[in-house]
PDB file of C-alpha atoms in Angstrom:
ATOM      1  CA  MET N 939      10.143  14.021 -13.109  1.00  0.00           C
ATOM      2  CA  VAL N 940       6.701  12.177 -13.762  1.00  0.00           C
ATOM      3  CA  GLU N 941       3.346  13.992 -14.063  1.00  0.00           C
ATOM      4  CA  VAL N 942       0.967  12.470 -11.518  1.00  0.00           C
ATOM      5  CA  ASP N 943      -1.872  13.334  -9.814  1.00  0.00           C
ATOM      6  CA  LEU N 944      -1.002  13.744  -5.896  1.00  0.00           C
ATOM      7  CA  SER N 945      -4.475  15.488  -5.200  1.00  0.00           C
ATOM      8  CA  GLN N 946      -5.724  12.708  -3.161  1.00  0.00           C
ATOM      9  CA  LEU N 947      -5.122  10.567   0.201  1.00  0.00           C
ATOM     10  CA  PRO N 948      -2.456  10.018   1.583  1.00  0.00           C
ATOM     11  CA  PHE N 949      -0.713  12.735  -0.486  1.00  0.00           C
ATOM     12  CA  THR N 950      -3.014  15.665   0.656  1.00  0.00           C
ATOM     13  CA  LEU N 951      -1.069  14.889   3.777  1.00  0.00           C
ATOM     14  CA  MET N 952       2.350  16.439   2.656  1.00  0.00           C
ATOM     15  CA  ASP N 953       3.288  19.923   1.817  1.00  0.00           C
ATOM     16  CA  GLU N 954       3.395  20.860  -1.842  1.00  0.00           C
ATOM     17  CA  ALA N 955       7.350  20.585  -1.318  1.00  0.00           C
ATOM     18  CA  GLY N 956       6.772  16.604  -0.128  1.00  0.00           C
ATOM     19  CA  ARG N 957       4.594  16.149  -3.610  1.00  0.00           C
ATOM     20  CA  ASP N 958       7.272  17.384  -5.567  1.00  0.00           C
ATOM     21  CA  HIS N 959      10.032  15.304  -4.081  1.00  0.00           C
ATOM     22  CA  VAL N 960       7.403  12.442  -4.647  1.00  0.00           C
ATOM     23  CA  ARG N 961       7.099  13.467  -8.475  1.00  0.00           C
ATOM     24  CA  ARG N 962      10.988  13.708  -8.873  1.00  0.00           C
ATOM     25  CA  GLY N 963      11.355  10.552  -7.140  1.00  0.00           C
ATOM     26  CA  MET N 964       8.840   8.033  -8.744  1.00  0.00           C
ATOM     27  CA  ASP N 965       9.061   6.306 -12.178  1.00  0.00           C
ATOM     28  CA  LEU N 966       6.367   4.812 -14.736  1.00  0.00           C
ATOM     29  CA  ALA N 967       6.407   1.234 -14.967  1.00  0.00           C
ATOM     30  CA  TYR N 968       4.422  -1.143 -17.796  1.00  0.00           C
ATOM     31  CA  PHE N 969       3.014  -4.686 -16.385  1.00  0.00           C
ATOM     32  CA  ASP N 970       1.580  -7.295 -18.796  1.00  0.00           C
ATOM     33  CA  ARG N 971      -1.888  -8.896 -17.827  1.00  0.00           C
ATOM     34  CA  ASP N 972      -1.441 -11.660 -15.510  1.00  0.00           C
ATOM     35  CA  GLU N 973       2.152 -10.450 -14.635  1.00  0.00           C
ATOM     36  CA  ILE N 974       3.072 -10.749 -10.920  1.00  0.00           C
ATOM     37  CA  ILE N 975       3.978  -7.153  -9.712  1.00  0.00           C
ATOM     38  CA  LEU N 976       4.764  -8.300  -6.123  1.00  0.00           C
ATOM     39  CA  GLU N 977       5.141 -12.078  -5.126  1.00  0.00           C
ATOM     40  CA  MET N 978       3.889 -13.280  -1.737  1.00  0.00           C
ATOM     41  CA  GLY N 979       7.119 -13.357   0.669  1.00  0.00           C
ATOM     42  CA  GLN N 980       8.939 -11.040  -1.406  1.00  0.00           C
ATOM     43  CA  ALA N 981      10.475  -7.934   0.428  1.00  0.00           C
ATOM     44  CA  GLY N 982       8.787  -4.805  -0.078  1.00  0.00           C
ATOM     45  CA  GLU N 983      10.960  -2.357  -2.322  1.00  0.00           C
ATOM     46  CA  SER N 984       8.466  -0.291  -3.617  1.00  0.00           C
ATOM     47  CA  VAL N 985       4.855   1.458  -3.625  1.00  0.00           C
ATOM     48  CA  PHE N 986       3.098   1.497  -6.660  1.00  0.00           C
ATOM     49  CA  LEU N 987       0.254   4.184  -7.524  1.00  0.00           C
ATOM     50  CA  ILE N 988      -2.000   2.618 -10.618  1.00  0.00           C
ATOM     51  CA  HIS N 989      -2.051   4.973 -13.211  1.00  0.00           C
ATOM     52  CA  LYS N 990      -4.369   3.085 -15.735  1.00  0.00           C
ATOM     53  CA  GLY N 991      -5.293  -0.564 -15.191  1.00  0.00           C
ATOM     54  CA  GLU N 992      -6.491  -3.305 -12.651  1.00  0.00           C
ATOM     55  CA  VAL N 993      -4.557  -5.163 -10.087  1.00  0.00           C
ATOM     56  CA  ALA N 994      -5.903  -8.201  -8.060  1.00  0.00           C
ATOM     57  CA  GLU N 995      -4.657  -8.764  -4.671  1.00  0.00           C
ATOM     58  CA  LEU N 996      -4.223 -12.681  -4.280  1.00  0.00           C
ATOM     59  CA  ASP N 997      -3.964 -15.184  -1.339  1.00  0.00           C
ATOM     60  CA  PRO N 998      -2.097 -18.058  -2.864  1.00  0.00           C
ATOM     61  CA  THR N 999      -2.751 -20.212   0.015  1.00  0.00           C
ATOM     62  CA  LEU N1000      -6.414 -20.467  -0.616  1.00  0.00           C
ATOM     63  CA  PRO N1001      -8.611 -22.100  -2.970  1.00  0.00           C
ATOM     64  CA  ALA N1002      -8.603 -20.390  -6.461  1.00  0.00           C
ATOM     65  CA  ALA N1003     -12.274 -19.515  -6.074  1.00  0.00           C
ATOM     66  CA  SER N1004     -11.473 -17.627  -2.985  1.00  0.00           C
ATOM     67  CA  ALA N1005      -8.149 -16.474  -3.450  1.00  0.00           C
ATOM     68  CA  ARG N1006      -8.704 -13.118  -4.941  1.00  0.00           C
ATOM     69  CA  ILE N1007      -9.231 -11.141  -1.380  1.00  0.00           C
ATOM     70  CA  GLY N1008      -8.478  -7.381  -3.069  1.00  0.00           C
ATOM     71  CA  HIS N1009      -8.961  -5.138  -6.461  1.00  0.00           C
ATOM     72  CA  TYR N1010      -6.983  -2.182  -7.390  1.00  0.00           C
ATOM     73  CA  THR N1011      -7.715   0.115  -9.936  1.00  0.00           C
ATOM     74  CA  ALA N1012      -6.748   3.588 -11.398  1.00  0.00           C
ATOM     75  CA  GLY N1013      -5.763   6.190  -8.431  1.00  0.00           C
ATOM     76  CA  ASP N1014      -4.995   3.181  -5.844  1.00  0.00           C
ATOM     77  CA  LEU N1015      -1.879   2.358  -3.723  1.00  0.00           C
ATOM     78  CA  PHE N1016      -0.277  -0.841  -2.927  1.00  0.00           C
ATOM     79  CA  GLY N1017       3.031  -2.399  -1.784  1.00  0.00           C
ATOM     80  CA  ALA N1018       3.437   0.352   1.190  1.00  0.00           C
ATOM     81  CA  ILE N1019       2.212  -2.492   3.831  1.00  0.00           C
ATOM     82  CA  SER N1020       4.678  -4.913   2.488  1.00  0.00           C
ATOM     83  CA  ILE N1021       7.408  -2.150   3.188  1.00  0.00           C
ATOM     84  CA  LEU N1022       6.457  -1.905   6.884  1.00  0.00           C
ATOM     85  CA  ASN N1023       6.314  -5.548   7.579  1.00  0.00           C
ATOM     86  CA  GLY N1024       9.235  -5.911   5.705  1.00  0.00           C
ATOM     87  CA  LYS N1025       7.685  -8.339   3.267  1.00  0.00           C
ATOM     88  CA  SER N1026       4.541  -8.864   0.964  1.00  0.00           C
ATOM     89  CA  ARG N1027       1.921 -11.355   2.533  1.00  0.00           C
ATOM     90  CA  TYR N1028      -0.111 -11.802  -0.484  1.00  0.00           C
ATOM     91  CA  ARG N1029       0.706 -11.617  -4.347  1.00  0.00           C
ATOM     92  CA  PHE N1030      -0.237  -8.577  -6.550  1.00  0.00           C
ATOM     93  CA  GLN N1031      -0.901  -9.415 -10.215  1.00  0.00           C
ATOM     94  CA  ALA N1032      -1.849  -7.253 -13.013  1.00  0.00           C
ATOM     95  CA  GLU N1033      -5.353  -8.409 -14.287  1.00  0.00           C
ATOM     96  CA  GLN N1034      -4.702  -6.476 -17.218  1.00  0.00           C
ATOM     97  CA  GLU N1035      -2.425  -4.289 -18.913  1.00  0.00           C
ATOM     98  CA  CYS N1036      -1.777  -1.751 -16.429  1.00  0.00           C
ATOM     99  CA  LEU N1037       0.725   1.326 -15.917  1.00  0.00           C
ATOM    100  CA  CYS N1038       1.712   2.033 -12.473  1.00  0.00           C
ATOM    101  CA  TYR N1039       3.932   4.767 -10.793  1.00  0.00           C
ATOM    102  CA  VAL N1040       6.614   3.370  -8.540  1.00  0.00           C
ATOM    103  CA  MET N1041       7.934   4.835  -5.377  1.00  0.00           C
ATOM    104  CA  PRO N1042      11.415   3.170  -3.983  1.00  0.00           C
ATOM    105  CA  LYS N1043      11.262   2.010  -0.796  1.00  0.00           C
ATOM    106  CA  ALA N1044      13.717   4.857   0.347  1.00  0.00           C
ATOM    107  CA  LEU N1045      11.828   7.622  -0.693  1.00  0.00           C
ATOM    108  CA  PHE N1046       8.844   6.003   0.830  1.00  0.00           C
ATOM    109  CA  THR N1047      10.456   5.744   4.193  1.00  0.00           C
ATOM    110  CA  GLN N1048      11.917   9.193   3.819  1.00  0.00           C
ATOM    111  CA  LEU N1049       8.443  10.424   3.688  1.00  0.00           C
ATOM    112  CA  CYS N1050       7.370   8.605   6.429  1.00  0.00           C
ATOM    113  CA  ARG N1051       9.940  10.069   8.766  1.00  0.00           C
ATOM    114  CA  HIS N1052       9.385  13.657   7.609  1.00  0.00           C
ATOM    115  CA  TYR N1053       5.432  13.246   7.596  1.00  0.00           C
ATOM    116  CA  PRO N1054       4.166  11.402  10.320  1.00  0.00           C
ATOM    117  CA  PRO N1055       0.218  11.394   8.858  1.00  0.00           C
ATOM    118  CA  PHE N1056       1.325   9.993   5.839  1.00  0.00           C
ATOM    119  CA  GLU N1057       2.811   7.252   7.913  1.00  0.00           C
ATOM    120  CA  GLN N1058      -0.417   7.082   9.903  1.00  0.00           C
ATOM    121  CA  PHE N1059      -2.363   6.753   6.839  1.00  0.00           C
ATOM    122  CA  PHE N1060      -0.810   3.445   6.048  1.00  0.00           C
ATOM    123  CA  LYS N1061      -0.968   1.915   9.745  1.00  0.00           C
ATOM    124  CA  GLN N1062      -4.324   2.905   9.770  1.00  0.00           C
ATOM    125  CA  SER N1063      -4.955   1.352   6.143  1.00  0.00           C
ATOM    126  CA  LEU N1064      -3.399  -2.096   7.886  1.00  0.00           C
ATOM    127  CA  SER N1065      -6.133  -1.631  10.848  1.00  0.00           C
ATOM    128  CA  HIS N1066      -9.072  -1.127   8.274  1.00  0.00           C
ATOM    129  CA  LYS N1067      -7.695  -4.316   5.920  1.00  0.00           C
ATOM    130  CA  ALA N1068      -7.731  -6.435   8.906  1.00  0.00           C
ATOM    131  CA  ARG N1069     -11.305  -5.266   9.853  1.00  0.00           C
ATOM    132  CA  LEU N1070     -12.317  -5.988   6.420  1.00  0.00           C
ATOM    133  CA  LEU N1071     -10.820  -9.736   6.163  1.00  0.00           C
ATOM    134  CA  THR N1072     -12.265 -10.574   9.810  1.00  0.00           C
ATOM    135  CA  GLU N1073     -15.701  -9.234   7.831  1.00  0.00           C
ATOM    136  CA  LYS N1074     -14.728 -11.518   5.157  1.00  0.00           C
ATOM    137  CA  ARG N1075     -13.742 -14.467   7.474  1.00  0.00           C
ATOM    138  CA  ALA N1076     -16.976 -14.103   9.415  1.00  0.00           C
ATOM    139  CA  GLU N1077     -18.924 -14.722   6.127  1.00  0.00           C
ATOM    140  CA  GLY N1078     -16.800 -17.921   5.422  1.00  0.00           C
ATOM    141  CA  GLY N1079     -14.404 -16.502   3.045  1.00  0.00           C
ATOM    142  CA  VAL N1080     -10.813 -16.131   4.647  1.00  0.00           C
ATOM    143  CA  THR N1081      -8.910 -17.105   7.476  1.00  0.00           C
ATOM    144  CA  MET N1082      -6.870 -14.774   9.516  1.00  0.00           C
ATOM    145  CA  ALA N1083      -3.818 -17.163   9.326  1.00  0.00           C
ATOM    146  CA  GLY N1084      -0.821 -15.570   7.867  1.00  0.00           C
ATOM    147  CA  PHE N1085      -2.143 -12.127   7.844  1.00  0.00           C
ATOM    148  CA  MET N1086       0.474 -10.055   9.645  1.00  0.00           C
ATOM    149  CA  LEU N1087      -0.966  -7.032  11.528  1.00  0.00           C
ATOM    150  CA  ALA N1088       1.325  -4.024  12.654  1.00  0.00           C
ATOM    151  CA  LYS N1089       2.858  -4.016  16.055  1.00  0.00           C
ATOM    152  CA  VAL N1090       0.936  -1.843  18.644  1.00  0.00           C
ATOM    153  CA  ASN N1091       4.131   0.300  19.229  1.00  0.00           C
ATOM    154  CA  GLU N1092       4.847   1.144  15.258  1.00  0.00           C
ATOM    155  CA  CYS N1093       1.200   2.393  15.289  1.00  0.00           C
ATOM    156  CA  MET N1094       1.844   4.464  18.874  1.00  0.00           C
ATOM    157  CA  SER N1095       2.240   8.366  18.118  1.00  0.00           C
ATOM    158  CA  GLU N1096       3.645  11.026  20.202  1.00  0.00           C
ATOM    159  CA  PRO N1097       0.745  12.352  22.716  1.00  0.00           C
ATOM    160  CA  LEU N1098      -0.340  15.693  21.337  1.00  0.00           C
ATOM    161  CA  LEU N1099       0.753  18.608  23.598  1.00  0.00           C
ATOM    162  CA  ILE N1100      -1.043  22.023  23.611  1.00  0.00           C
ATOM    163  CA  TYR N1101       0.330  24.841  25.658  1.00  0.00           C
ATOM    164  CA  ALA N1102      -1.397  27.602  26.899  1.00  0.00           C
ATOM    165  CA  SER N1103      -0.252  30.941  25.321  1.00  0.00           C
TER     166      SER N1103
END
């Protein structure tokens, strides 16, 4: 079991039993500077939680000057959207030596099934990311070509029913 701080979103959307399950299922991985952690087109097999270091999210189809579309530091997560979409739309590369907690796909999907708010967090993150990329595009930076959005039916949840007592 790894000792990891799960006192932040999205882990606070689970009960303590869920967080214990996360701790038991995570490993710690080391990545060298400039090492590619997740390649564009690669199947999403893990969620990464950065313990130490920095990771760049890159769009290799863009010129080098504008290829960097995201920056992740300690406490940030990446890779979940690659699991939800089936593959990574971008490259994730260590900008310096990096330690990441690694959650296997099987554990992530199990947590999504058992904790719907946990799953919704990532689907909302995808929507937020789309909004940020649209804003950057409006500034003349990035095109939306190649950016995969979640299907509407994947983001829909059951209606909340409240019964009178």
